[in-house]
Coordinates of C-alpha atoms in Angstrom, one line a residue:
M4 CA 3.4 -2.4 22.3
K5 CA 2.5 -3.7 18.8
I6 CA 2.0 -1.7 15.7
I7 CA -0.6 -2.2 13.0
L8 CA 0.0 -0.4 9.7
L9 CA -3.1 0.0 7.5
S10 CA -2.3 -0.4 3.8
G11 CA -5.2 0.0 1.4
G12 CA -6.7 2.3 -1.2
S13 CA -7.2 2.0 -4.9
G14 CA -4.8 4.7 -5.9
K15 CA -7.2 6.4 -8.4
R16 CA -6.1 9.9 -7.3
L17 CA -2.5 9.2 -8.4
W18 CA -3.4 7.6 -11.7
P19 CA -1.6 6.5 -14.0
L20 CA 1.3 5.5 -11.7
S21 CA -1.0 3.9 -9.1
N22 CA -3.7 1.3 -9.4
D23 CA -5.5 -1.4 -7.2
I24 CA -2.2 -3.3 -6.9
R25 CA 0.4 -0.5 -6.9
S26 CA -1.3 2.1 -4.6
K27 CA 0.3 5.4 -3.7
Q28 CA 2.3 4.0 -0.8
F29 CA 4.4 1.9 -3.2
L30 CA 5.4 4.7 -5.6
K31 CA 9.2 5.3 -5.4
I32 CA 9.1 9.0 -6.0
V33 CA 9.9 10.6 -2.6
K34 CA 13.4 11.4 -1.6
N35 CA 15.3 9.8 1.3
S36 CA 18.1 11.5 3.3
D37 CA 20.7 10.3 0.7
G38 CA 18.8 11.8 -2.2
G39 CA 17.6 8.5 -3.5
D40 CA 14.0 7.5 -4.4
E41 CA 11.9 5.5 -2.0
S42 CA 8.2 4.8 -1.5
M43 CA 6.1 6.0 1.3
V44 CA 5.9 2.5 2.9
Q45 CA 9.7 2.2 2.8
R46 CA 10.0 5.7 4.3
V47 CA 7.6 5.0 7.2
Y48 CA 9.3 1.7 8.0
R49 CA 12.7 3.4 7.9
Q50 CA 11.6 6.3 10.1
M51 CA 10.1 4.0 12.7
R52 CA 13.3 2.1 13.1
E53 CA 15.4 5.3 13.1
A54 CA 13.2 6.6 15.9
G55 CA 14.0 3.5 18.0
L56 CA 10.7 1.8 17.7
D57 CA 11.5 -1.9 17.8
A58 CA 7.9 -3.0 18.3
E59 CA 6.6 -5.8 16.1
I60 CA 4.8 -4.5 13.0
T61 CA 1.8 -6.1 11.4
I62 CA 0.5 -4.8 8.0
A63 CA -3.2 -5.1 7.3
T64 CA -3.6 -5.3 3.5
S65 CA -5.5 -6.8 0.6
A66 CA -4.3 -9.8 -1.4
S67 CA -3.5 -7.6 -4.4
Q68 CA -0.9 -5.6 -2.4
V69 CA 1.0 -8.6 -0.8
E70 CA 3.6 -8.9 -3.5
S71 CA 4.3 -5.1 -3.5
I72 CA 4.9 -5.2 0.2
K73 CA 7.2 -8.2 -0.1
S74 CA 9.1 -6.6 -2.9
Q75 CA 9.7 -3.4 -0.9
L76 CA 10.0 -4.6 2.7
G77 CA 10.9 -8.2 2.3
N78 CA 9.9 -10.2 5.4
K79 CA 10.4 -7.4 7.9
S80 CA 6.9 -7.5 9.1
S81 CA 3.9 -9.9 9.4
M82 CA 0.9 -9.4 7.1
V83 CA -2.8 -9.9 7.7
I84 CA -4.7 -10.3 4.4
E85 CA -8.3 -9.1 4.3
P86 CA -10.6 -11.6 2.6
E87 CA -12.3 -8.5 1.0
R88 CA -12.0 -4.7 1.3
R89 CA -14.4 -3.5 4.1
N90 CA -12.9 -0.3 5.5
T91 CA -10.7 0.3 8.5
F92 CA -13.0 -1.1 11.3
P93 CA -13.0 -4.7 9.9
A94 CA -9.3 -4.4 9.0
I95 CA -8.3 -3.4 12.6
V96 CA -10.6 -6.1 14.0
L97 CA -8.9 -8.8 11.9
S98 CA -5.4 -7.6 12.7
S99 CA -6.2 -7.5 16.4
A100 CA -7.6 -11.0 16.4
Y101 CA -4.4 -12.1 14.6
L102 CA -2.2 -10.6 17.3
Y103 CA -4.3 -12.1 20.1
Y104 CA -4.6 -15.6 18.7
E105 CA -1.7 -16.1 16.3
K106 CA 0.9 -14.0 18.1
N107 CA -0.3 -14.8 21.7
C108 CA -0.3 -11.1 22.7
S109 CA -1.4 -10.2 26.2
P110 CA -4.9 -8.7 26.5
D111 CA -3.2 -5.7 28.2
E112 CA -0.8 -5.1 25.3
T113 CA -1.0 -1.6 23.7
I114 CA -2.0 -1.7 20.0
I115 CA -1.0 1.3 17.9
V116 CA -2.8 1.7 14.6
L117 CA -1.5 4.1 11.9
P118 CA -1.7 4.6 8.2
V119 CA 1.1 3.2 6.1
D120 CA 1.6 6.4 4.1
P121 CA 1.9 9.6 6.2
Y122 CA 4.6 12.1 5.2
V123 CA 6.0 13.2 8.6
D124 CA 9.2 13.9 10.5
S125 CA 10.8 11.8 13.3
E126 CA 8.8 13.5 16.1
Y127 CA 5.7 11.8 14.8
F128 CA 7.2 8.4 15.7
E129 CA 8.5 9.6 19.0
K130 CA 4.9 10.5 19.9
I131 CA 4.0 6.8 19.5
Q132 CA 5.8 6.0 22.7
D133 CA 3.7 8.7 24.4
L134 CA 0.5 6.9 23.1
D135 CA 1.6 3.7 24.7
K136 CA 2.2 5.4 28.0
A137 CA -1.2 7.1 27.8
V138 CA -3.0 3.9 27.2
Q139 CA -1.2 2.0 30.0
S140 CA -1.9 4.9 32.4
G141 CA -5.6 4.7 31.7
A142 CA -5.9 8.2 30.1
G143 CA -8.5 6.8 27.8
D144 CA -10.1 3.7 26.3
I145 CA -8.9 5.0 23.0
V146 CA -6.0 7.5 22.7
L147 CA -5.6 9.4 19.4
M148 CA -2.8 11.4 17.9
G149 CA -4.0 14.8 16.6
V150 CA -2.1 17.1 14.3
M151 CA -1.8 20.7 15.2
P152 CA -3.4 22.5 12.2
T153 CA -1.4 24.9 10.1
Y154 CA -4.4 26.4 8.3
P155 CA -8.2 26.0 8.4
S156 CA -8.4 22.9 6.1
E157 CA -11.7 21.6 4.7
K158 CA -10.2 18.2 3.8
Y159 CA -9.8 16.8 7.3
G160 CA -12.0 15.9 10.3
Y161 CA -11.3 17.7 13.6
I162 CA -10.8 16.4 17.2
I163 CA -12.3 19.0 19.6
P164 CA -10.7 18.7 23.1
E165 CA -12.2 19.7 26.4
N166 CA -9.0 21.4 27.3
S167 CA -6.3 22.6 24.9
S168 CA -3.4 23.1 27.3
D169 CA -2.6 19.6 28.6
S170 CA -0.1 17.2 26.9
I171 CA -2.9 14.6 27.0
M172 CA -6.2 16.1 26.1
R173 CA -9.6 14.7 26.9
V174 CA -11.8 14.7 23.7
A175 CA -15.1 16.4 23.8
E176 CA -16.4 15.7 20.3
F177 CA -15.5 15.0 16.7
K178 CA -16.4 17.2 13.7
E179 CA -16.4 16.1 10.1
K180 CA -14.8 18.0 7.3
P181 CA -16.1 21.6 7.7
D182 CA -16.0 24.7 5.5
A183 CA -13.1 27.0 5.9
E184 CA -14.9 29.4 8.2
T185 CA -16.0 26.7 10.6
A186 CA -12.6 25.1 10.5
A187 CA -11.1 28.4 11.7
K188 CA -13.5 28.3 14.7
F189 CA -12.4 24.7 15.5
I190 CA -8.8 25.8 15.5
K191 CA -9.5 28.6 18.0
Q192 CA -11.1 25.9 20.2
G193 CA -7.8 24.0 20.1
G194 CA -9.1 21.6 17.5
L195 CA -6.7 19.0 16.0
W196 CA -6.7 17.3 12.6
N197 CA -7.7 13.7 12.9
C198 CA -4.8 11.8 11.2
G199 CA -6.1 8.3 11.7
V200 CA -3.7 7.2 14.5
F201 CA -5.4 5.1 17.3
A202 CA -4.1 3.4 20.4
F203 CA -5.9 1.0 22.8
R204 CA -5.5 -2.1 24.9
L205 CA -5.9 -5.3 22.9
S206 CA -8.7 -6.5 25.3
Y207 CA -10.7 -3.3 24.5
I208 CA -11.1 -4.1 20.8
M209 CA -11.5 -7.9 21.4
N210 CA -14.5 -7.2 23.7
I211 CA -16.1 -5.0 21.0
V212 CA -15.7 -7.9 18.5
K213 CA -17.4 -10.3 20.9
S214 CA -20.5 -8.1 20.7
A215 CA -20.6 -8.4 16.9
I216 CA -19.7 -12.1 16.1
E217 CA -19.0 -15.4 17.9
F218 CA -15.5 -16.7 17.7
N219 CA -12.9 -18.9 19.4
C220 CA -9.9 -18.5 17.2
F221 CA -8.4 -16.2 14.5
D222 CA -9.9 -18.4 11.7
D223 CA -13.4 -17.9 13.1
V224 CA -12.9 -14.1 12.8
R225 CA -11.5 -14.4 9.3
K226 CA -14.4 -16.6 8.1
Q227 CA -16.9 -14.1 9.4
Y228 CA -15.2 -11.1 8.0
G229 CA -18.1 -10.3 5.7
K230 CA -20.4 -10.0 8.8
L231 CA -18.3 -7.1 10.3
K232 CA -19.8 -3.7 9.6
K233 CA -18.3 -2.1 6.6
T234 CA -17.4 1.2 8.1
S235 CA -14.5 3.2 9.5
F236 CA -12.9 2.6 12.9
D237 CA -13.8 6.2 13.8
Y238 CA -17.5 5.6 13.4
A239 CA -17.7 2.1 14.7
V240 CA -15.4 2.5 17.8
V241 CA -13.9 5.9 18.5
E242 CA -17.1 8.0 18.4
K243 CA -18.8 5.5 20.7
A244 CA -16.0 5.1 23.3
G245 CA -16.7 6.2 26.8
L246 CA -13.4 7.9 27.4
V247 CA -11.3 9.2 24.5
A248 CA -8.0 11.1 24.9
A249 CA -5.7 12.8 22.3
I250 CA -2.0 13.7 22.2
P251 CA -1.1 16.6 20.0
Y252 CA 1.6 16.4 17.4
N253 CA 3.0 19.7 16.3
G254 CA 5.3 18.8 13.4
K255 CA 5.3 18.1 9.6
W256 CA 2.3 16.1 8.4
K257 CA 1.1 15.8 4.9
D258 CA -1.6 13.5 3.4
L259 CA 0.0 12.7 0.0
G260 CA -3.3 11.7 -1.5
T261 CA -3.3 13.9 -4.6
W262 CA -0.7 14.8 -7.3
N263 CA -0.8 18.4 -6.0
T264 CA 0.4 17.5 -2.5
L265 CA 2.7 14.7 -3.7
T266 CA 4.7 17.0 -5.9
E267 CA 5.4 19.2 -2.9
V268 CA 7.8 16.5 -1.5
M269 CA 9.2 15.1 -4.7
G270 CA 12.1 17.4 -5.4
N271 CA 12.4 19.4 -8.6
D272 CA 14.3 16.9 -10.8
P273 CA 12.2 15.0 -13.4
I274 CA 12.1 11.2 -13.1
G275 CA 12.8 8.9 -16.0
D276 CA 13.7 9.9 -19.6
V277 CA 12.5 13.5 -19.6
R278 CA 13.7 16.6 -21.5
M279 CA 12.5 19.9 -20.1
S280 CA 13.0 23.4 -21.5
D281 CA 14.5 26.0 -19.1
D282 CA 11.3 28.0 -19.1
C283 CA 9.2 25.3 -17.4
I284 CA 8.0 26.6 -14.1
N285 CA 6.6 24.6 -11.1
T286 CA 6.2 21.5 -13.3
H287 CA 6.9 17.9 -12.2
V288 CA 7.3 15.1 -14.8
I289 CA 7.5 11.4 -14.1
N290 CA 8.1 9.0 -17.0
E291 CA 8.1 5.2 -16.6
L292 CA 8.0 4.5 -20.3
D293 CA 11.0 3.4 -22.4
I294 CA 10.5 6.4 -24.8
P295 CA 11.4 10.1 -24.1
V296 CA 9.0 12.7 -22.9
V297 CA 9.7 16.3 -24.0
V298 CA 8.1 19.2 -22.1
M299 CA 8.4 22.8 -23.2
G300 CA 7.1 26.0 -21.5
A301 CA 4.9 24.2 -19.0
R302 CA 3.7 26.1 -15.9
D303 CA 2.1 24.6 -12.7
M304 CA 1.6 21.2 -14.2
V305 CA 2.1 17.6 -13.4
I306 CA 2.9 15.1 -16.2
A307 CA 3.0 11.4 -15.5
A308 CA 3.5 8.7 -18.1
S309 CA 3.3 4.9 -17.4
H310 CA 2.2 1.8 -19.2
D311 CA -1.3 2.4 -17.7
G312 CA -1.8 5.8 -19.3
I313 CA -0.6 9.4 -19.6
L314 CA -1.7 12.3 -17.4
V315 CA -1.2 16.0 -18.4
A316 CA -2.9 18.2 -15.8
D317 CA -2.8 21.6 -14.2
K318 CA -1.7 21.0 -10.6
D319 CA -4.9 22.5 -9.0
Q320 CA -7.1 20.5 -11.4
S321 CA -5.2 17.2 -10.7
S322 CA -7.1 16.9 -7.4
Y323 CA -10.2 16.1 -9.4
I324 CA -8.7 13.2 -11.4
K325 CA -10.7 10.4 -9.7
R326 CA -13.9 11.2 -11.5
H327 CA -12.2 11.0 -14.9
V328 CA -10.6 7.6 -14.3
E329 CA -12.8 5.7 -11.8
D330 CA -14.5 3.8 -14.6
L331 CA -11.3 2.6 -16.2
D332 CA -11.2 -1.1 -15.8
R333 CA -7.9 -2.3 -17.4
R334 CA -5.6 -4.8 -15.9
P335 CA -2.4 -3.3 -14.3
M336 CA 0.4 -2.9 -16.9
F337 CA 3.1 -2.8 -14.3
E338 CA 3.5 -4.7 -11.0
E339 CA 6.1 -5.3 -8.4
R340 CA 6.3 -8.9 -7.2
G341 CA 8.3 -10.6 -4.5
W342 CA 10.7 -11.9 -7.1
G343 CA 11.1 -8.7 -9.1
E344 CA 8.7 -6.8 -11.4
Y345 CA 7.0 -7.0 -14.8
K346 CA 5.7 -4.7 -17.5
V347 CA 3.1 -5.6 -20.1
L348 CA 4.4 -4.9 -23.5
D349 CA 1.5 -6.0 -25.7
M350 CA -2.1 -7.4 -25.5
V351 CA -4.0 -8.9 -28.5
A352 CA -7.5 -10.3 -28.7
N353 CA -8.1 -12.5 -31.8
D354 CA -11.3 -13.1 -33.7
D355 CA -11.3 -16.8 -32.7
G356 CA -11.4 -15.9 -29.0
T357 CA -7.8 -16.5 -28.2
K358 CA -5.7 -13.8 -26.6
S359 CA -2.0 -13.1 -26.3
L360 CA -0.2 -11.1 -23.6
T361 CA 3.5 -10.2 -23.8
K362 CA 5.5 -9.3 -20.6
R363 CA 9.0 -8.3 -19.8
K364 CA 9.9 -9.8 -16.5
I365 CA 12.9 -8.9 -14.3
I366 CA 13.7 -11.5 -11.7
K367 CA 16.2 -10.6 -9.0
A368 CA 19.2 -12.8 -8.4
G369 CA 18.4 -15.6 -5.9
S370 CA 14.6 -15.1 -6.4
S371 CA 12.2 -17.6 -7.8
I372 CA 9.0 -17.7 -9.8
D373 CA 7.0 -20.5 -8.1
Y374 CA 6.7 -24.0 -9.7
Q375 CA 3.2 -24.0 -11.1
C376 CA 1.0 -24.8 -14.1
H377 CA -1.8 -23.1 -16.0
R378 CA -4.9 -24.8 -17.2
S379 CA -6.1 -22.1 -19.5
R380 CA -3.0 -20.9 -21.4
S381 CA 0.4 -21.9 -22.8
E382 CA 3.6 -19.8 -22.5
I383 CA 6.8 -19.1 -24.2
W384 CA 9.8 -17.9 -22.1
A385 CA 12.8 -16.3 -23.9
V386 CA 15.9 -15.3 -21.8
I387 CA 17.2 -11.9 -22.9
S388 CA 19.6 -11.1 -20.0
G389 CA 21.2 -13.0 -17.1
K390 CA 21.5 -16.6 -16.1
C391 CA 18.8 -18.8 -14.5
I392 CA 17.5 -22.3 -13.9
I393 CA 14.2 -23.1 -15.6
T394 CA 12.5 -26.3 -14.4
I395 CA 9.9 -28.0 -16.6
N396 CA 8.1 -31.1 -15.4
D397 CA 10.8 -31.7 -12.7
R398 CA 13.6 -31.4 -15.2
A399 CA 16.0 -28.5 -14.6
H400 CA 17.6 -26.6 -17.5
E401 CA 20.4 -24.0 -17.2
A402 CA 19.2 -21.0 -19.3
L403 CA 21.3 -18.3 -20.8
V404 CA 20.7 -15.4 -23.1
G405 CA 19.0 -16.5 -26.3
D406 CA 17.5 -19.7 -24.8
T407 CA 13.7 -20.2 -25.5
F408 CA 11.3 -22.6 -23.8
S409 CA 7.8 -23.5 -24.9
I410 CA 5.4 -24.4 -22.0
G411 CA 2.1 -26.1 -22.8
E412 CA -1.1 -26.0 -20.8
G413 CA -0.9 -28.1 -17.7
I414 CA 2.9 -28.3 -17.7
M415 CA 4.6 -27.7 -14.4
H416 CA 7.2 -24.9 -14.7
G417 CA 9.3 -22.5 -12.6
L418 CA 12.4 -20.4 -12.6
K419 CA 15.2 -19.5 -10.2
A420 CA 17.5 -16.5 -11.1
I421 CA 21.2 -17.2 -10.6
T422 CA 22.0 -13.6 -11.6
D423 CA 19.6 -10.7 -12.3
T424 CA 17.5 -12.2 -15.1
V425 CA 15.2 -10.7 -17.8
I426 CA 12.8 -12.8 -19.7
I427 CA 10.2 -12.1 -22.3
E428 CA 7.0 -14.1 -21.6
I429 CA 4.3 -14.6 -24.2
Q430 CA 1.0 -16.0 -22.9
V431 CA -1.5 -17.5 -25.3
G432 CA -4.9 -18.9 -24.5
K433 CA -8.7 -18.4 -24.2
E434 CA -8.4 -17.0 -20.7
L435 CA -5.4 -15.0 -19.4
V436 CA -5.6 -14.3 -15.7
A437 CA -3.4 -12.0 -13.7
D438 CA -0.3 -13.3 -12.0
G439 CA -0.9 -14.9 -8.7
T440 CA -4.6 -15.8 -9.3
E441 CA -3.9 -19.4 -10.4
I442 CA -2.9 -21.8 -7.6
S443 CA -0.1 -24.2 -8.2
E444 CA -1.1 -27.9 -8.3
N445 CA 2.1 -28.8 -6.5
P446 CA 1.8 -28.2 -2.7
H447 CA 5.6 -28.0 -2.5
A448 CA 6.0 -25.5 -5.4
G449 CA 8.1 -23.0 -3.5
E450 CA 10.4 -25.6 -2.0
L451 CA 10.9 -27.4 -5.3
I452 CA 12.1 -24.4 -7.3
K453 CA 14.1 -22.7 -4.5
H454 CA 16.2 -25.7 -3.8
I455 CA 17.3 -26.6 -7.3

């Protein structure tokens, strides 16, 4: 059994904390068993291991989310990077091809696909073992997990079984998001919420891919990614399958896609530098800024402040935030990276066309910023905390608090943190691109800086 976790989404419904790079699954605002904060991707990974699932995990994601995954999970799983965002069908195809060719998985291997961000209890992951058994026993070409509904929701699709009493149900049909009255009828028929969990033999999906494109290796599939139909796995595969079965899950399950649902699992304590009056009722406040937020007399509200913006909303109205922010096109002001994190402190565009960008970077002890150069900008690095080695044109310098380095265009440079290190970085140039979009001119960049 192999597991594919789907990590995607633009995060617009949880603005301003989430964006194209830091989507909802990376927000560290849910509580773990020790009372600390963790993200949804950290929670899901932890729960899988606690449930005894030692299957190899592959995460299908976009290039913009790679550094966040590395920062939060390290190297605990493989990653398949989509050349472009094209919905769940192409993502699952690419990941399956990766497992078949790059990991040499048997065609008979069970593949379990699930979202990276469900809020569930341990029984959910115990059911994954049942999915594996159902696939191997031939219960269906595709076996789904369906959530036992707790109310007639209009937000989810429904799986309608032929029989509602068996532990493995044969699926009669699928119904899209209905109105509340129709949803109640589906529930009486034994209908289950479709939670986006699929299981199948690897050979099943590889045969489907063969009907769409010609390929002989993983790279062939990756190069033809744009030819794969931009649609969901449900539409492209599940609804066309000859035999589909479902296993019911009767436990906690929440789709934390909006502020309203997310605050239900956050706990009552505010996050960050927040002062709240005692008469605040059912109000959640998250502050990622370095200035205090004071809230008085608020009822049924969510307040979130980050470097990307500030949200003040009634909880019910917060579900409609996407339409108000979908046209915002600013670069992310905060990002987690494999080496640590950064915040943008200031941006200036001058009349002569030059721009400046000031960042506060935190580099974890033992981590490195790759050895690289920039053709379109110069930089100034000032160490304000910690101890590190800064390498400029192959010359290593021990850097302490107060040391400053000027790095011109085309100059190779990198950094390795000896202790946790904080630097202020000022970029100046005609074109300032986001971190990670310029490729180092040195093919051994990572090796050079990490072995100093």
